[in-house]
GROMACS .gro file of C-alpha atoms in nm:
model
  292
    1MET     CA    1 -11.903  -2.300 -18.669
    2ILE     CA    2 -12.239  -2.171 -18.785
    3ARG     CA    3 -12.263  -1.923 -19.071
    4VAL     CA    4 -12.541  -1.665 -19.063
    5GLU     CA    5 -12.704  -1.660 -19.408
    6ARG     CA    6 -13.011  -1.450 -19.332
    7VAL     CA    7 -13.128  -1.225 -19.048
    8GLY     CA    8 -13.480  -1.098 -18.978
    9PRO     CA    9 -13.566  -0.772 -18.798
   10LEU     CA   10 -13.321  -0.845 -18.514
   11ALA     CA   11 -13.125  -1.147 -18.393
   12THR     CA   12 -12.896  -1.137 -18.090
   13ILE     CA   13 -12.698  -1.376 -17.873
   14GLN     CA   14 -12.860  -1.419 -17.533
   15ASP     CA   15 -12.809  -1.625 -17.219
   16LEU     CA   16 -12.962  -1.571 -16.874
   17GLY     CA   17 -12.788  -1.236 -16.831
   18ARG     CA   18 -12.526  -1.073 -16.609
   19PRO     CA   19 -12.676  -1.009 -16.264
   20GLY     CA   20 -12.465  -0.850 -15.996
   21TRP     CA   21 -12.349  -0.537 -16.180
   22PHE     CA   22 -12.624  -0.293 -16.078
   23ASP     CA   23 -12.382  -0.103 -15.854
   24SER     CA   24 -12.172  -0.035 -16.166
   25GLY     CA   25 -12.473   0.084 -16.367
   26VAL     CA   26 -12.505  -0.233 -16.576
   27GLY     CA   27 -12.835  -0.419 -16.602
   28ALA     CA   28 -12.879  -0.796 -16.620
   29ALA     CA   29 -13.009  -0.816 -16.982
   30GLY     CA   30 -13.034  -1.180 -17.103
   31ALA     CA   31 -13.318  -1.356 -17.282
   32ALA     CA   32 -13.646  -1.164 -17.290
   33ASP     CA   33 -13.837  -1.495 -17.262
   34ARG     CA   34 -13.627  -1.686 -17.011
   35GLY     CA   35 -13.851  -1.992 -17.006
   36SER     CA   36 -13.814  -2.048 -17.380
   37LEU     CA   37 -13.435  -2.014 -17.361
   38ARG     CA   38 -13.417  -2.262 -17.075
   39LEU     CA   39 -13.636  -2.513 -17.261
   40ALA     CA   40 -13.432  -2.491 -17.582
   41ASN     CA   41 -13.113  -2.555 -17.387
   42ARG     CA   42 -13.260  -2.848 -17.195
   43LEU     CA   43 -13.374  -3.008 -17.521
   44VAL     CA   44 -13.018  -3.018 -17.658
   45GLY     CA   45 -12.861  -3.119 -17.327
   46ASN     CA   46 -12.703  -2.781 -17.244
   47PRO     CA   47 -12.702  -2.608 -16.908
   48GLU     CA   48 -13.012  -2.386 -16.897
   49GLY     CA   49 -12.808  -2.066 -16.916
   50ALA     CA   50 -12.604  -2.151 -17.226
   51ALA     CA   51 -12.591  -1.880 -17.493
   52ALA     CA   52 -12.837  -1.914 -17.782
   53ILE     CA   53 -12.984  -1.700 -18.059
   54GLU     CA   54 -13.288  -1.483 -17.986
   55ALA     CA   55 -13.463  -1.399 -18.315
   56LEU     CA   56 -13.727  -1.127 -18.330
   57LEU     CA   57 -14.018  -1.252 -18.546
   58GLY     CA   58 -13.798  -1.522 -18.703
   59GLY     CA   59 -13.659  -1.462 -19.052
   60VAL     CA   60 -13.325  -1.630 -18.974
   61GLU     CA   61 -13.126  -1.878 -19.185
   62LEU     CA   62 -12.818  -2.061 -19.057
   63LEU     CA   63 -12.570  -2.284 -19.242
   64ALA     CA   64 -12.414  -2.568 -19.042
   65GLN     CA   65 -12.042  -2.615 -19.097
   66ARG     CA   66 -12.043  -2.942 -18.903
   67HIS     CA   67 -12.303  -3.169 -18.747
   68LEU     CA   68 -12.522  -2.977 -18.499
   69THR     CA   69 -12.792  -3.070 -18.252
   70VAL     CA   70 -13.043  -2.783 -18.240
   71ALA     CA   71 -13.376  -2.693 -18.081
   72VAL     CA   72 -13.607  -2.398 -18.156
   73THR     CA   73 -13.858  -2.267 -17.901
   74GLY     CA   74 -14.061  -1.953 -17.830
   75ALA     CA   75 -14.256  -1.777 -18.105
   76ALA     CA   76 -14.426  -2.003 -18.359
   77ALA     CA   77 -14.191  -1.951 -18.654
   78PRO     CA   78 -14.218  -2.220 -18.926
   79ILE     CA   79 -13.894  -2.423 -18.921
   80THR     CA   80 -13.730  -2.603 -19.213
   81VAL     CA   81 -13.403  -2.790 -19.264
   82ASP     CA   82 -13.305  -2.784 -19.632
   83GLY     CA   83 -13.669  -2.708 -19.709
   84ARG     CA   84 -13.814  -2.994 -19.500
   85PRO     CA   85 -14.063  -2.882 -19.229
   86MET     CA   86 -13.956  -2.945 -18.870
   87GLY     CA   87 -14.132  -2.921 -18.538
   88THR     CA   88 -14.090  -2.653 -18.275
   89ALA     CA   89 -13.957  -2.751 -17.931
   90SER     CA   90 -13.806  -3.067 -18.079
   91VAL     CA   91 -13.450  -3.198 -18.114
   92LEU     CA   92 -13.316  -3.142 -18.467
   93GLU     CA   93 -13.004  -3.314 -18.602
   94ILE     CA   94 -12.851  -3.096 -18.872
   95GLU     CA   95 -12.565  -3.221 -19.088
   96GLU     CA   96 -12.275  -3.028 -19.240
   97ASP     CA   97 -12.384  -2.788 -19.517
   98GLN     CA   98 -12.753  -2.816 -19.426
   99ARG     CA   99 -12.955  -2.499 -19.371
  100LEU     CA  100 -13.184  -2.428 -19.079
  101ARG     CA  101 -13.441  -2.165 -19.165
  102LEU     CA  102 -13.699  -1.984 -18.954
  103ASP     CA  103 -13.969  -1.807 -19.151
  104PHE     CA  104 -14.162  -1.523 -18.993
  105ALA     CA  105 -14.348  -1.612 -18.675
  106LEU     CA  106 -14.723  -1.671 -18.688
  107SER     CA  107 -14.770  -1.593 -18.318
  108GLY     CA  108 -14.543  -1.469 -18.044
  109LEU     CA  109 -14.252  -1.232 -18.089
  110ARG     CA  110 -13.921  -1.402 -18.008
  111SER     CA  111 -13.783  -1.743 -18.107
  112TYR     CA  112 -13.482  -1.912 -17.946
  113ILE     CA  113 -13.232  -2.129 -18.134
  114ALA     CA  114 -13.012  -2.337 -17.904
  115VAL     CA  115 -12.728  -2.553 -18.032
  116ARG     CA  116 -12.564  -2.830 -17.832
  117GLY     CA  117 -12.248  -2.679 -17.681
  118GLY     CA  118 -12.389  -2.326 -17.683
  119ILE     CA  119 -12.286  -2.023 -17.890
  120ASP     CA  120 -11.929  -1.973 -17.772
  121VAL     CA  121 -11.870  -1.602 -17.827
  122PRO     CA  122 -11.647  -1.426 -17.570
  123PRO     CA  123 -11.833  -1.330 -17.250
  124VAL     CA  124 -11.849  -0.971 -17.130
  125LEU     CA  125 -11.881  -0.923 -16.753
  126GLY     CA  126 -11.960  -1.291 -16.719
  127SER     CA  127 -12.234  -1.311 -16.983
  128ARG     CA  128 -12.265  -1.360 -17.359
  129SER     CA  129 -12.591  -1.167 -17.377
  130ARG     CA  130 -12.641  -0.853 -17.585
  131ASP     CA  131 -12.774  -0.557 -17.387
  132THR     CA  132 -12.940  -0.334 -17.647
  133LEU     CA  133 -12.971  -0.042 -17.405
  134SER     CA  134 -12.606  -0.018 -17.302
  135GLY     CA  135 -12.448  -0.180 -17.611
  136ILE     CA  136 -12.263  -0.435 -17.395
  137GLY     CA  137 -12.208  -0.784 -17.532
  138PRO     CA  138 -12.179  -0.931 -17.883
  139GLU     CA  139 -12.311  -0.726 -18.174
  140PRO     CA  140 -12.649  -0.822 -18.326
  141LEU     CA  141 -12.614  -1.089 -18.591
  142ARG     CA  142 -12.536  -0.990 -18.948
  143VAL     CA  143 -12.528  -1.187 -19.271
  144GLY     CA  144 -12.189  -1.354 -19.305
  145ASP     CA  145 -12.118  -1.382 -18.933
  146LEU     CA  146 -11.950  -1.703 -18.818
  147LEU     CA  147 -12.067  -1.822 -18.477
  148PRO     CA  148 -11.842  -2.060 -18.282
  149VAL     CA  149 -12.006  -2.356 -18.108
  150GLY     CA  150 -11.876  -2.466 -17.769
  151LYS     CA  151 -11.768  -2.808 -17.652
  152PRO     CA  152 -12.067  -3.043 -17.614
  153PRO     CA  153 -12.165  -3.101 -17.250
  154ARG     CA  154 -12.149  -3.441 -17.083
  155THR     CA  155 -12.528  -3.455 -17.057
  156HIS     CA  156 -12.735  -3.576 -17.351
  157PRO     CA  157 -13.084  -3.488 -17.478
  158THR     CA  158 -13.343  -3.704 -17.302
  159VAL     CA  159 -13.653  -3.631 -17.513
  160ASP     CA  160 -13.724  -3.579 -17.883
  161VAL     CA  161 -13.994  -3.316 -17.840
  162ALA     CA  162 -14.140  -3.108 -17.556
  163PRO     CA  163 -14.520  -3.086 -17.548
  164ILE     CA  164 -14.583  -2.715 -17.494
  165ALA     CA  165 -14.893  -2.505 -17.539
  166ALA     CA  166 -14.908  -2.269 -17.834
  167LEU     CA  167 -14.851  -1.902 -17.758
  168PRO     CA  168 -15.185  -1.721 -17.739
  169ALA     CA  169 -15.275  -1.496 -18.030
  170GLY     CA  170 -15.569  -1.337 -17.845
  171PRO     CA  171 -15.587  -1.119 -17.534
  172LEU     CA  172 -15.327  -1.187 -17.264
  173THR     CA  173 -15.395  -1.182 -16.892
  174VAL     CA  174 -15.096  -1.058 -16.694
  175ARG     CA  175 -15.072  -1.065 -16.315
  176VAL     CA  176 -14.951  -0.750 -16.139
  177VAL     CA  177 -14.872  -0.654 -15.781
  178PRO     CA  178 -14.914  -0.291 -15.669
  179GLY     CA  179 -14.606  -0.080 -15.730
  180PRO     CA  180 -14.419   0.147 -15.490
  181ARG     CA  181 -14.582   0.458 -15.641
  182ALA     CA  182 -14.939   0.335 -15.684
  183ASP     CA  183 -15.051   0.612 -15.447
  184TRP     CA  184 -14.923   0.873 -15.695
  185PHE     CA  185 -15.228   0.801 -15.914
  186ALA     CA  186 -15.581   0.928 -15.867
  187ASP     CA  187 -15.715   0.575 -15.920
  188ALA     CA  188 -15.448   0.306 -15.943
  189ALA     CA  189 -15.724   0.049 -15.998
  190ALA     CA  190 -15.773   0.200 -16.345
  191LEU     CA  191 -15.473  -0.008 -16.454
  192PHE     CA  192 -15.687  -0.321 -16.412
  193ALA     CA  193 -15.996  -0.185 -16.586
  194GLY     CA  194 -16.063  -0.254 -16.953
  195GLU     CA  195 -15.785  -0.355 -17.192
  196TRP     CA  196 -15.454  -0.227 -17.324
  197THR     CA  197 -15.283  -0.304 -17.653
  198VAL     CA  198 -14.912  -0.352 -17.716
  199SER     CA  199 -14.774  -0.053 -17.906
  200SER     CA  200 -14.546  -0.079 -18.209
  201ASP     CA  201 -14.301   0.117 -17.991
  202THR     CA  202 -14.185  -0.203 -17.818
  203ASP     CA  203 -13.840  -0.360 -17.790
  204ARG     CA  204 -13.615  -0.551 -17.549
  205ILE     CA  205 -13.611  -0.250 -17.315
  206GLY     CA  206 -13.985  -0.242 -17.260
  207ALA     CA  207 -14.333  -0.300 -17.398
  208ARG     CA  208 -14.526   0.027 -17.431
  209LEU     CA  209 -14.904  -0.003 -17.404
  210ASP     CA  210 -15.188   0.197 -17.557
  211ARG     CA  211 -15.533   0.220 -17.401
  212ARG     CA  212 -15.785   0.003 -17.589
  213SER     CA  213 -16.077   0.039 -17.352
  214GLY     CA  214 -16.122   0.176 -17.004
  215PRO     CA  215 -16.018   0.486 -16.808
  216ILE     CA  216 -15.690   0.664 -16.856
  217LEU     CA  217 -15.427   0.677 -16.582
  218ARG     CA  218 -15.431   1.013 -16.404
  219ARG     CA  219 -15.163   1.134 -16.168
  220ALA     CA  220 -15.267   1.256 -15.822
  221VAL     CA  221 -14.914   1.376 -15.741
  222ASP     CA  222 -14.758   1.607 -15.999
  223THR     CA  223 -14.428   1.677 -15.827
  224GLU     CA  224 -14.103   1.546 -15.975
  225LEU     CA  225 -14.002   1.200 -15.859
  226PRO     CA  226 -13.637   1.148 -15.758
  227THR     CA  227 -13.456   0.884 -15.962
  228GLU     CA  228 -13.501   0.540 -15.808
  229GLY     CA  229 -13.423   0.179 -15.889
  230MET     CA  230 -13.627  -0.011 -16.149
  231ALA     CA  231 -13.697  -0.385 -16.136
  232LEU     CA  232 -13.768  -0.625 -16.418
  233GLY     CA  233 -14.143  -0.613 -16.490
  234SER     CA  234 -14.193  -0.263 -16.346
  235ILE     CA  235 -14.485  -0.076 -16.504
  236GLN     CA  236 -14.363   0.281 -16.534
  237VAL     CA  237 -14.607   0.554 -16.634
  238PRO     CA  238 -14.461   0.860 -16.814
  239PRO     CA  239 -14.657   1.187 -16.854
  240SER     CA  240 -14.827   1.050 -17.169
  241GLY     CA  241 -15.016   0.802 -16.951
  242GLN     CA  242 -14.896   0.511 -17.169
  243PRO     CA  243 -14.752   0.252 -16.930
  244VAL     CA  244 -14.427   0.076 -17.017
  245VAL     CA  245 -14.356  -0.276 -16.889
  246PHE     CA  246 -13.981  -0.304 -16.842
  247LEU     CA  247 -13.821  -0.610 -17.004
  248ALA     CA  248 -13.473  -0.765 -17.015
  249ASP     CA  249 -13.273  -0.456 -17.120
  250HIS     CA  250 -13.457  -0.209 -16.897
  251PRO     CA  251 -13.272   0.083 -16.737
  252ILE     CA  252 -13.173   0.019 -16.377
  253THR     CA  253 -13.306   0.357 -16.261
  254GLY     CA  254 -13.594   0.580 -16.366
  255GLY     CA  255 -13.777   0.897 -16.275
  256TYR     CA  256 -14.140   0.816 -16.356
  257PRO     CA  257 -14.371   0.650 -16.101
  258VAL     CA  258 -14.413   0.272 -16.103
  259ILE     CA  259 -14.782   0.189 -16.064
  260GLY     CA  260 -14.734  -0.187 -16.053
  261VAL     CA  261 -14.492  -0.472 -16.117
  262VAL     CA  262 -14.565  -0.775 -16.337
  263VAL     CA  263 -14.510  -1.096 -16.141
  264ASP     CA  264 -14.191  -1.273 -16.243
  265ALA     CA  265 -14.370  -1.570 -16.399
  266ASP     CA  266 -14.559  -1.342 -16.640
  267VAL     CA  267 -14.268  -1.129 -16.764
  268ASP     CA  268 -14.199  -1.394 -17.032
  269VAL     CA  269 -14.563  -1.363 -17.144
  270VAL     CA  270 -14.523  -0.988 -17.198
  271ALA     CA  271 -14.194  -1.046 -17.383
  272GLN     CA  272 -14.383  -1.258 -17.640
  273ALA     CA  273 -14.673  -1.013 -17.687
  274ARG     CA  274 -14.692  -0.876 -18.041
  275PRO     CA  275 -14.779  -0.516 -18.135
  276GLY     CA  276 -15.157  -0.484 -18.150
  277GLN     CA  277 -15.217  -0.773 -17.908
  278ALA     CA  278 -15.459  -0.701 -17.623
  279VAL     CA  279 -15.342  -0.715 -17.260
  280ARG     CA  280 -15.550  -0.730 -16.943
  281PHE     CA  281 -15.392  -0.675 -16.604
  282ARG     CA  282 -15.510  -0.874 -16.303
  283LEU     CA  283 -15.430  -0.785 -15.943
  284SER     CA  284 -15.216  -1.052 -15.780
  285ALA     CA  285 -15.077  -1.120 -15.434
  286PRO     CA  286 -14.718  -0.996 -15.386
  287ASP     CA  287 -14.453  -1.217 -15.550
  288PRO     CA  288 -14.197  -1.335 -15.291
  289GLY     CA  289 -13.934  -1.408 -15.559
  290SER     CA  290 -13.634  -1.182 -15.603
  291ARG     CA  291 -13.619  -0.947 -15.902
  292ALA     CA  292 -13.338  -0.807 -16.111
   0.00000   0.00000   0.00000
């Protein structure tokens, strides 16, 4: 078991989500930064989709109640074990009664803490992920929670540390393909002009953007749009003109026009963007990958 001693702004259990329930009105959810979750699990020898802890801006402290093999990836949160500094994206061996602590992240938004064997909370609809929009899945972590650890897998960690690039603190470039309602705007190319900044009104559902420089988005069609399906990475534009990039817990339908869709490989980049960080959109060729 792992005892939760400290929780930052938000910490949830996440895996790779619960696809296949759209016809029942349930979204996939899962880790906002899927690449970081997969890496943390690979480092400790887990299957890539094992459940781990997603910590918003760090601020988490965990007490080991037996020996644990752990890895921390994602946002650059300083890591210590009983006060000793540790490296990110590295394999950490934590003994009984030792404390793993993440201080507040210096860059990026979400850190991932994987433990060998995975966090073994009961699955809901085939997934252990918390969907913050629907409330499905395990509750967000609270001080005093005891988290069960699953049976260690047969595979073993093969590296001590993964050499990964630091998350950028400056402007982000995000690739976008035209959306199904790009023609509802007077000039859809305005999305790619100038820069946007990530609003403080950002969560696992979506990243809202404010205009930093460049033209505003103006509608050419003012009629009401029938409700239609929404994909991960969709850039929906409400009447305010502030686009919202849909993330892991996005609604599966919506009634505002989608001007573009972030390519799948760049959704993780948006999920790590901090409030106030600049974003530039770049037109990309259509992404052949499937979306959920």
